[in-house]
Amino acid sequence: MSDENGTQDTAGSPTGPRPEPLRFFGTTWVDHEGGYALRRVGAAVGSLAAGVASCLVLRFAYQGLQLADTGSFVTVLVVAMFAICSALAFRHTWESFGTRPDPERQASLRGLLAIGFVGSLAAYFFRSLTEAPGERLHRTEYETARTEYEKRTTRRTGNPSKKRRRK
């Protein structure tokens, strides 16, 4: 059992803050163990494959517009919409690896991120080349929590009322 601070209350168990698991990586990002390198390679290859497959689906949609003979205005509008939404989704996803996104803003951008899914997949791929996506943010938060926990636990030793007085 752990409390709201992440400390264990069972005897003999490690205490202190717990690292937050990352999607596809769990807590292997802390010490880069437990198949961390393979998971990073898998995340990079998987996101690249999903991005390529997504581009093929978009290509079929583009060909469908050409066959429907909707006109150049609609075609340009759809291509521009996917390009702009993908660029915005890339930027938003990339920034979310460094800072926690605002939940209200995240909810309002849900549609844009769904349309620009290729940009999100590209951001995930590029981040996977250097680290687990979101690792730097989680590592910073975890190390801050560890240092604060160490300060809290080492600040006082013993019962202050039993402290010997100087004469």
mmCIF file with all atom_site columns, C-alpha atoms in Angstrom:
data_model
loop_
_atom_site.group_PDB
_atom_site.id
_atom_site.type_symbol
_atom_site.label_atom_id
_atom_site.label_alt_id
_atom_site.label_comp_id
_atom_site.label_asym_id
_atom_site.label_entity_id
_atom_site.label_seq_id
_atom_site.pdbx_PDB_ins_code
_atom_site.Cartn_x
_atom_site.Cartn_y
_atom_site.Cartn_z
_atom_site.occupancy
_atom_site.B_iso_or_equiv
_atom_site.pdbx_formal_charge
_atom_site.auth_seq_id
_atom_site.auth_comp_id
_atom_site.auth_asym_id
_atom_site.auth_atom_id
_atom_site.pdbx_PDB_model_num
ATOM 1   C CA . MET A 1 1   ? 0.000   0.000  0.000   1.00 0.00 ? 1   MET A CA 1
ATOM 2   C CA . SER A 1 2   ? 1.243   3.470  -0.732  1.00 0.00 ? 2   SER A CA 1
ATOM 3   C CA . ASP A 1 3   ? 0.000   6.874  0.318   1.00 0.00 ? 3   ASP A CA 1
ATOM 4   C CA . GLU A 1 4   ? -0.558  9.947  -1.842  1.00 0.00 ? 4   GLU A CA 1
ATOM 5   C CA . ASN A 1 5   ? 3.175   10.769 -1.790  1.00 0.00 ? 5   ASN A CA 1
ATOM 6   C CA . GLY A 1 6   ? 4.108   7.374  -3.203  1.00 0.00 ? 6   GLY A CA 1
ATOM 7   C CA . THR A 1 7   ? 5.752   6.127  -0.005  1.00 0.00 ? 7   THR A CA 1
ATOM 8   C CA . GLN A 1 8   ? 5.386   2.519  1.033   1.00 0.00 ? 8   GLN A CA 1
ATOM 9   C CA . ASP A 1 9   ? 3.926   1.776  4.436   1.00 0.00 ? 9   ASP A CA 1
ATOM 10  C CA . THR A 1 10  ? 4.935   -1.888 4.599   1.00 0.00 ? 10  THR A CA 1
ATOM 11  C CA . ALA A 1 11  ? 7.978   -2.817 6.621   1.00 0.00 ? 11  ALA A CA 1
ATOM 12  C CA . GLY A 1 12  ? 11.121  -3.580 4.693   1.00 0.00 ? 12  GLY A CA 1
ATOM 13  C CA . SER A 1 13  ? 9.899   -1.998 1.463   1.00 0.00 ? 13  SER A CA 1
ATOM 14  C CA . PRO A 1 14  ? 11.641  0.960  -0.126  1.00 0.00 ? 14  PRO A CA 1
ATOM 15  C CA . THR A 1 15  ? 10.118  4.278  0.741   1.00 0.00 ? 15  THR A CA 1
ATOM 16  C CA . GLY A 1 16  ? 10.004  7.520  -1.121  1.00 0.00 ? 16  GLY A CA 1
ATOM 17  C CA . PRO A 1 17  ? 8.528   8.674  -4.382  1.00 0.00 ? 17  PRO A CA 1
ATOM 18  C CA . ARG A 1 18  ? 7.921   6.134  -7.112  1.00 0.00 ? 18  ARG A CA 1
ATOM 19  C CA . PRO A 1 19  ? 8.760   6.780  -10.769 1.00 0.00 ? 19  PRO A CA 1
ATOM 20  C CA . GLU A 1 20  ? 5.763   7.284  -13.008 1.00 0.00 ? 20  GLU A CA 1
ATOM 21  C CA . PRO A 1 21  ? 5.551   4.622  -15.723 1.00 0.00 ? 21  PRO A CA 1
ATOM 22  C CA . LEU A 1 22  ? 5.773   5.679  -19.360 1.00 0.00 ? 22  LEU A CA 1
ATOM 23  C CA . ARG A 1 23  ? 3.653   4.152  -22.112 1.00 0.00 ? 23  ARG A CA 1
ATOM 24  C CA . PHE A 1 24  ? 5.475   1.153  -23.656 1.00 0.00 ? 24  PHE A CA 1
ATOM 25  C CA . PHE A 1 25  ? 8.394   1.600  -21.226 1.00 0.00 ? 25  PHE A CA 1
ATOM 26  C CA . GLY A 1 26  ? 6.968   1.159  -17.738 1.00 0.00 ? 26  GLY A CA 1
ATOM 27  C CA . THR A 1 27  ? 9.635   2.238  -15.266 1.00 0.00 ? 27  THR A CA 1
ATOM 28  C CA . THR A 1 28  ? 12.574  0.873  -17.282 1.00 0.00 ? 28  THR A CA 1
ATOM 29  C CA . TRP A 1 29  ? 13.507  4.471  -18.140 1.00 0.00 ? 29  TRP A CA 1
ATOM 30  C CA . VAL A 1 30  ? 14.806  5.086  -14.610 1.00 0.00 ? 30  VAL A CA 1
ATOM 31  C CA . ASP A 1 31  ? 17.904  2.895  -14.865 1.00 0.00 ? 31  ASP A CA 1
ATOM 32  C CA . HIS A 1 32  ? 17.721  2.037  -18.594 1.00 0.00 ? 32  HIS A CA 1
ATOM 33  C CA . GLU A 1 33  ? 17.339  -1.642 -17.768 1.00 0.00 ? 33  GLU A CA 1
ATOM 34  C CA . GLY A 1 34  ? 14.831  -4.390 -18.459 1.00 0.00 ? 34  GLY A CA 1
ATOM 35  C CA . GLY A 1 35  ? 14.917  -4.157 -22.236 1.00 0.00 ? 35  GLY A CA 1
ATOM 36  C CA . TYR A 1 36  ? 14.881  -0.376 -22.372 1.00 0.00 ? 36  TYR A CA 1
ATOM 37  C CA . ALA A 1 37  ? 16.993  -0.204 -25.556 1.00 0.00 ? 37  ALA A CA 1
ATOM 38  C CA . LEU A 1 38  ? 14.826  -2.789 -27.311 1.00 0.00 ? 38  LEU A CA 1
ATOM 39  C CA . ARG A 1 39  ? 11.692  -0.937 -26.266 1.00 0.00 ? 39  ARG A CA 1
ATOM 40  C CA . ARG A 1 40  ? 13.099  2.302  -27.669 1.00 0.00 ? 40  ARG A CA 1
ATOM 41  C CA . VAL A 1 41  ? 13.923  0.615  -30.953 1.00 0.00 ? 41  VAL A CA 1
ATOM 42  C CA . GLY A 1 42  ? 10.462  -0.959 -30.995 1.00 0.00 ? 42  GLY A CA 1
ATOM 43  C CA . ALA A 1 43  ? 8.787   2.384  -30.289 1.00 0.00 ? 43  ALA A CA 1
ATOM 44  C CA . ALA A 1 44  ? 10.774  4.094  -33.037 1.00 0.00 ? 44  ALA A CA 1
ATOM 45  C CA . VAL A 1 45  ? 10.111  1.361  -35.603 1.00 0.00 ? 45  VAL A CA 1
ATOM 46  C CA . GLY A 1 46  ? 6.456   1.069  -34.594 1.00 0.00 ? 46  GLY A CA 1
ATOM 47  C CA . SER A 1 47  ? 5.771   4.787  -34.807 1.00 0.00 ? 47  SER A CA 1
ATOM 48  C CA . LEU A 1 48  ? 7.597   5.019  -38.140 1.00 0.00 ? 48  LEU A CA 1
ATOM 49  C CA . ALA A 1 49  ? 5.617   2.063  -39.531 1.00 0.00 ? 49  ALA A CA 1
ATOM 50  C CA . ALA A 1 50  ? 2.346   3.548  -38.281 1.00 0.00 ? 50  ALA A CA 1
ATOM 51  C CA . GLY A 1 51  ? 3.285   6.900  -39.848 1.00 0.00 ? 51  GLY A CA 1
ATOM 52  C CA . VAL A 1 52  ? 4.048   5.290  -43.209 1.00 0.00 ? 52  VAL A CA 1
ATOM 53  C CA . ALA A 1 53  ? 0.799   3.314  -43.098 1.00 0.00 ? 53  ALA A CA 1
ATOM 54  C CA . SER A 1 54  ? -1.069  6.519  -42.223 1.00 0.00 ? 54  SER A CA 1
ATOM 55  C CA . CYS A 1 55  ? 0.464   8.301  -45.194 1.00 0.00 ? 55  CYS A CA 1
ATOM 56  C CA . LEU A 1 56  ? -0.682  5.458  -47.441 1.00 0.00 ? 56  LEU A CA 1
ATOM 57  C CA . VAL A 1 57  ? -4.224  5.806  -46.099 1.00 0.00 ? 57  VAL A CA 1
ATOM 58  C CA . LEU A 1 58  ? -4.070  9.555  -46.757 1.00 0.00 ? 58  LEU A CA 1
ATOM 59  C CA . ARG A 1 59  ? -2.834  8.799  -50.282 1.00 0.00 ? 59  ARG A CA 1
ATOM 60  C CA . PHE A 1 60  ? -5.905  6.613  -50.880 1.00 0.00 ? 60  PHE A CA 1
ATOM 61  C CA . ALA A 1 61  ? -8.109  9.427  -49.586 1.00 0.00 ? 61  ALA A CA 1
ATOM 62  C CA . TYR A 1 62  ? -6.404  11.846 -51.972 1.00 0.00 ? 62  TYR A CA 1
ATOM 63  C CA . GLN A 1 63  ? -6.957  9.437  -54.877 1.00 0.00 ? 63  GLN A CA 1
ATOM 64  C CA . GLY A 1 64  ? -10.605 9.177  -53.828 1.00 0.00 ? 64  GLY A CA 1
ATOM 65  C CA . LEU A 1 65  ? -10.907 12.947 -54.077 1.00 0.00 ? 65  LEU A CA 1
ATOM 66  C CA . GLN A 1 66  ? -9.349  12.841 -57.531 1.00 0.00 ? 66  GLN A CA 1
ATOM 67  C CA . LEU A 1 67  ? -11.744 10.114 -58.672 1.00 0.00 ? 67  LEU A CA 1
ATOM 68  C CA . ALA A 1 68  ? -14.743 12.000 -57.259 1.00 0.00 ? 68  ALA A CA 1
ATOM 69  C CA . ASP A 1 69  ? -13.681 14.993 -59.345 1.00 0.00 ? 69  ASP A CA 1
ATOM 70  C CA . THR A 1 70  ? -14.478 17.388 -56.516 1.00 0.00 ? 70  THR A CA 1
ATOM 71  C CA . GLY A 1 71  ? -12.381 20.130 -58.023 1.00 0.00 ? 71  GLY A CA 1
ATOM 72  C CA . SER A 1 72  ? -9.057  21.647 -57.206 1.00 0.00 ? 72  SER A CA 1
ATOM 73  C CA . PHE A 1 73  ? -10.368 23.902 -54.429 1.00 0.00 ? 73  PHE A CA 1
ATOM 74  C CA . VAL A 1 74  ? -11.581 20.985 -52.282 1.00 0.00 ? 74  VAL A CA 1
ATOM 75  C CA . THR A 1 75  ? -8.424  18.992 -52.977 1.00 0.00 ? 75  THR A CA 1
ATOM 76  C CA . VAL A 1 76  ? -6.167  21.881 -51.976 1.00 0.00 ? 76  VAL A CA 1
ATOM 77  C CA . LEU A 1 77  ? -8.307  22.545 -48.917 1.00 0.00 ? 77  LEU A CA 1
ATOM 78  C CA . VAL A 1 78  ? -8.083  18.910 -47.717 1.00 0.00 ? 78  VAL A CA 1
ATOM 79  C CA . VAL A 1 79  ? -4.330  18.683 -48.371 1.00 0.00 ? 79  VAL A CA 1
ATOM 80  C CA . ALA A 1 80  ? -3.722  21.998 -46.587 1.00 0.00 ? 80  ALA A CA 1
ATOM 81  C CA . MET A 1 81  ? -5.900  20.898 -43.659 1.00 0.00 ? 81  MET A CA 1
ATOM 82  C CA . PHE A 1 82  ? -3.919  17.683 -43.156 1.00 0.00 ? 82  PHE A CA 1
ATOM 83  C CA . ALA A 1 83  ? -0.591  19.460 -43.581 1.00 0.00 ? 83  ALA A CA 1
ATOM 84  C CA . ILE A 1 84  ? -1.409  22.254 -41.120 1.00 0.00 ? 84  ILE A CA 1
ATOM 85  C CA . CYS A 1 85  ? -2.994  19.908 -38.576 1.00 0.00 ? 85  CYS A CA 1
ATOM 86  C CA . SER A 1 86  ? -0.025  17.530 -38.820 1.00 0.00 ? 86  SER A CA 1
ATOM 87  C CA . ALA A 1 87  ? 2.418   20.381 -38.240 1.00 0.00 ? 87  ALA A CA 1
ATOM 88  C CA . LEU A 1 88  ? 0.437   21.636 -35.238 1.00 0.00 ? 88  LEU A CA 1
ATOM 89  C CA . ALA A 1 89  ? 0.083   18.096 -33.854 1.00 0.00 ? 89  ALA A CA 1
ATOM 90  C CA . PHE A 1 90  ? 3.839   17.548 -34.229 1.00 0.00 ? 90  PHE A CA 1
ATOM 91  C CA . ARG A 1 91  ? 4.593   20.745 -32.332 1.00 0.00 ? 91  ARG A CA 1
ATOM 92  C CA . HIS A 1 92  ? 2.048   20.030 -29.594 1.00 0.00 ? 92  HIS A CA 1
ATOM 93  C CA . THR A 1 93  ? 3.233   16.432 -29.149 1.00 0.00 ? 93  THR A CA 1
ATOM 94  C CA . TRP A 1 94  ? 6.891   17.492 -29.127 1.00 0.00 ? 94  TRP A CA 1
ATOM 95  C CA . GLU A 1 95  ? 6.222   20.151 -26.488 1.00 0.00 ? 95  GLU A CA 1
ATOM 96  C CA . SER A 1 96  ? 4.216   17.709 -24.371 1.00 0.00 ? 96  SER A CA 1
ATOM 97  C CA . PHE A 1 97  ? 7.376   15.603 -23.988 1.00 0.00 ? 97  PHE A CA 1
ATOM 98  C CA . GLY A 1 98  ? 8.996   18.512 -22.100 1.00 0.00 ? 98  GLY A CA 1
ATOM 99  C CA . THR A 1 99  ? 6.108   19.967 -20.095 1.00 0.00 ? 99  THR A CA 1
ATOM 100 C CA . ARG A 1 100 ? 2.820   18.670 -18.811 1.00 0.00 ? 100 ARG A CA 1
ATOM 101 C CA . PRO A 1 101 ? 0.046   19.807 -21.156 1.00 0.00 ? 101 PRO A CA 1
ATOM 102 C CA . ASP A 1 102 ? -2.919  21.697 -19.770 1.00 0.00 ? 102 ASP A CA 1
ATOM 103 C CA . PRO A 1 103 ? -5.875  19.249 -19.618 1.00 0.00 ? 103 PRO A CA 1
ATOM 104 C CA . GLU A 1 104 ? -8.375  21.861 -20.826 1.00 0.00 ? 104 GLU A CA 1
ATOM 105 C CA . ARG A 1 105 ? -6.199  22.829 -23.783 1.00 0.00 ? 105 ARG A CA 1
ATOM 106 C CA . GLN A 1 106 ? -5.598  19.144 -24.513 1.00 0.00 ? 106 GLN A CA 1
ATOM 107 C CA . ALA A 1 107 ? -9.350  18.540 -24.626 1.00 0.00 ? 107 ALA A CA 1
ATOM 108 C CA . SER A 1 108 ? -9.921  21.485 -26.943 1.00 0.00 ? 108 SER A CA 1
ATOM 109 C CA . LEU A 1 109 ? -7.176  20.294 -29.314 1.00 0.00 ? 109 LEU A CA 1
ATOM 110 C CA . ARG A 1 110 ? -8.399  16.697 -29.446 1.00 0.00 ? 110 ARG A CA 1
ATOM 111 C CA . GLY A 1 111 ? -9.962  17.090 -32.907 1.00 0.00 ? 111 GLY A CA 1
ATOM 112 C CA . LEU A 1 112 ? -6.932  18.838 -34.345 1.00 0.00 ? 112 LEU A CA 1
ATOM 113 C CA . LEU A 1 113 ? -4.637  16.153 -32.935 1.00 0.00 ? 113 LEU A CA 1
ATOM 114 C CA . ALA A 1 114 ? -6.850  13.432 -34.413 1.00 0.00 ? 114 ALA A CA 1
ATOM 115 C CA . ILE A 1 115 ? -6.649  15.000 -37.875 1.00 0.00 ? 115 ILE A CA 1
ATOM 116 C CA . GLY A 1 116 ? -2.902  15.598 -37.557 1.00 0.00 ? 116 GLY A CA 1
ATOM 117 C CA . PHE A 1 117 ? -2.107  12.093 -36.347 1.00 0.00 ? 117 PHE A CA 1
ATOM 118 C CA . VAL A 1 118 ? 0.803   11.818 -38.803 1.00 0.00 ? 118 VAL A CA 1
ATOM 119 C CA . GLY A 1 119 ? 2.547   14.713 -37.044 1.00 0.00 ? 119 GLY A CA 1
ATOM 120 C CA . SER A 1 120 ? 2.081   13.085 -33.634 1.00 0.00 ? 120 SER A CA 1
ATOM 121 C CA . LEU A 1 121 ? 3.526   9.818  -34.939 1.00 0.00 ? 121 LEU A CA 1
ATOM 122 C CA . ALA A 1 122 ? 6.488   11.670 -36.442 1.00 0.00 ? 122 ALA A CA 1
ATOM 123 C CA . ALA A 1 123 ? 7.170   13.447 -33.134 1.00 0.00 ? 123 ALA A CA 1
ATOM 124 C CA . TYR A 1 124 ? 7.020   10.124 -31.305 1.00 0.00 ? 124 TYR A CA 1
ATOM 125 C CA . PHE A 1 125 ? 9.450   8.599  -33.811 1.00 0.00 ? 125 PHE A CA 1
ATOM 126 C CA . PHE A 1 126 ? 11.997  11.412 -33.589 1.00 0.00 ? 126 PHE A CA 1
ATOM 127 C CA . ARG A 1 127 ? 11.874  11.516 -29.787 1.00 0.00 ? 127 ARG A CA 1
ATOM 128 C CA . SER A 1 128 ? 12.330  7.734  -29.634 1.00 0.00 ? 128 SER A CA 1
ATOM 129 C CA . LEU A 1 129 ? 15.658  8.132  -31.411 1.00 0.00 ? 129 LEU A CA 1
ATOM 130 C CA . THR A 1 130 ? 17.160  10.003 -28.435 1.00 0.00 ? 130 THR A CA 1
ATOM 131 C CA . GLU A 1 131 ? 15.132  8.878  -25.402 1.00 0.00 ? 131 GLU A CA 1
ATOM 132 C CA . ALA A 1 132 ? 11.849  7.376  -24.343 1.00 0.00 ? 132 ALA A CA 1
ATOM 133 C CA . PRO A 1 133 ? 9.167   9.935  -25.238 1.00 0.00 ? 133 PRO A CA 1
ATOM 134 C CA . GLY A 1 134 ? 8.551   11.953 -22.073 1.00 0.00 ? 134 GLY A CA 1
ATOM 135 C CA . GLU A 1 135 ? 11.581  10.549 -20.249 1.00 0.00 ? 135 GLU A CA 1
ATOM 136 C CA . ARG A 1 136 ? 13.270  13.904 -19.646 1.00 0.00 ? 136 ARG A CA 1
ATOM 137 C CA . LEU A 1 137 ? 10.111  15.384 -18.095 1.00 0.00 ? 137 LEU A CA 1
ATOM 138 C CA . HIS A 1 138 ? 9.490   12.347 -15.905 1.00 0.00 ? 138 HIS A CA 1
ATOM 139 C CA . ARG A 1 139 ? 13.163  12.118 -14.886 1.00 0.00 ? 139 ARG A CA 1
ATOM 140 C CA . THR A 1 140 ? 13.187  15.781 -13.837 1.00 0.00 ? 140 THR A CA 1
ATOM 141 C CA . GLU A 1 141 ? 9.981   15.376 -11.833 1.00 0.00 ? 141 GLU A CA 1
ATOM 142 C CA . TYR A 1 142 ? 11.222  12.124 -10.246 1.00 0.00 ? 142 TYR A CA 1
ATOM 143 C CA . GLU A 1 143 ? 14.599  13.577 -9.264  1.00 0.00 ? 143 GLU A CA 1
ATOM 144 C CA . THR A 1 144 ? 12.917  16.669 -7.814  1.00 0.00 ? 144 THR A CA 1
ATOM 145 C CA . ALA A 1 145 ? 10.566  14.470 -5.808  1.00 0.00 ? 145 ALA A CA 1
ATOM 146 C CA . ARG A 1 146 ? 13.500  12.348 -4.596  1.00 0.00 ? 146 ARG A CA 1
ATOM 147 C CA . THR A 1 147 ? 15.502  15.379 -3.422  1.00 0.00 ? 147 THR A CA 1
ATOM 148 C CA . GLU A 1 148 ? 12.455  16.859 -1.673  1.00 0.00 ? 148 GLU A CA 1
ATOM 149 C CA . TYR A 1 149 ? 11.804  13.507 -0.011  1.00 0.00 ? 149 TYR A CA 1
ATOM 150 C CA . GLU A 1 150 ? 15.435  13.291 1.123   1.00 0.00 ? 150 GLU A CA 1
ATOM 151 C CA . LYS A 1 151 ? 15.225  16.807 2.571   1.00 0.00 ? 151 LYS A CA 1
ATOM 152 C CA . ARG A 1 152 ? 12.050  15.935 4.463   1.00 0.00 ? 152 ARG A CA 1
ATOM 153 C CA . THR A 1 153 ? 13.384  12.698 5.887   1.00 0.00 ? 153 THR A CA 1
ATOM 154 C CA . THR A 1 154 ? 16.863  13.908 6.852   1.00 0.00 ? 154 THR A CA 1
ATOM 155 C CA . ARG A 1 155 ? 15.806  17.236 8.314   1.00 0.00 ? 155 ARG A CA 1
ATOM 156 C CA . ARG A 1 156 ? 15.148  15.901 11.811  1.00 0.00 ? 156 ARG A CA 1
ATOM 157 C CA . THR A 1 157 ? 16.633  13.018 13.705  1.00 0.00 ? 157 THR A CA 1
ATOM 158 C CA . GLY A 1 158 ? 15.065  11.721 16.861  1.00 0.00 ? 158 GLY A CA 1
ATOM 159 C CA . ASN A 1 159 ? 12.625  13.294 19.267  1.00 0.00 ? 159 ASN A CA 1
ATOM 160 C CA . PRO A 1 160 ? 13.362  17.010 19.824  1.00 0.00 ? 160 PRO A CA 1
ATOM 161 C CA . SER A 1 161 ? 11.942  16.940 23.363  1.00 0.00 ? 161 SER A CA 1
ATOM 162 C CA . LYS A 1 162 ? 14.649  14.471 24.404  1.00 0.00 ? 162 LYS A CA 1
ATOM 163 C CA . LYS A 1 163 ? 17.378  16.715 23.087  1.00 0.00 ? 163 LYS A CA 1
ATOM 164 C CA . ARG A 1 164 ? 20.089  17.493 25.620  1.00 0.00 ? 164 ARG A CA 1
ATOM 165 C CA . ARG A 1 165 ? 20.449  21.119 26.553  1.00 0.00 ? 165 ARG A CA 1
ATOM 166 C CA . ARG A 1 166 ? 23.754  22.931 26.396  1.00 0.00 ? 166 ARG A CA 1
ATOM 167 C CA . LYS A 1 167 ? 25.019  24.505 29.604  1.00 0.00 ? 167 LYS A CA 1
#
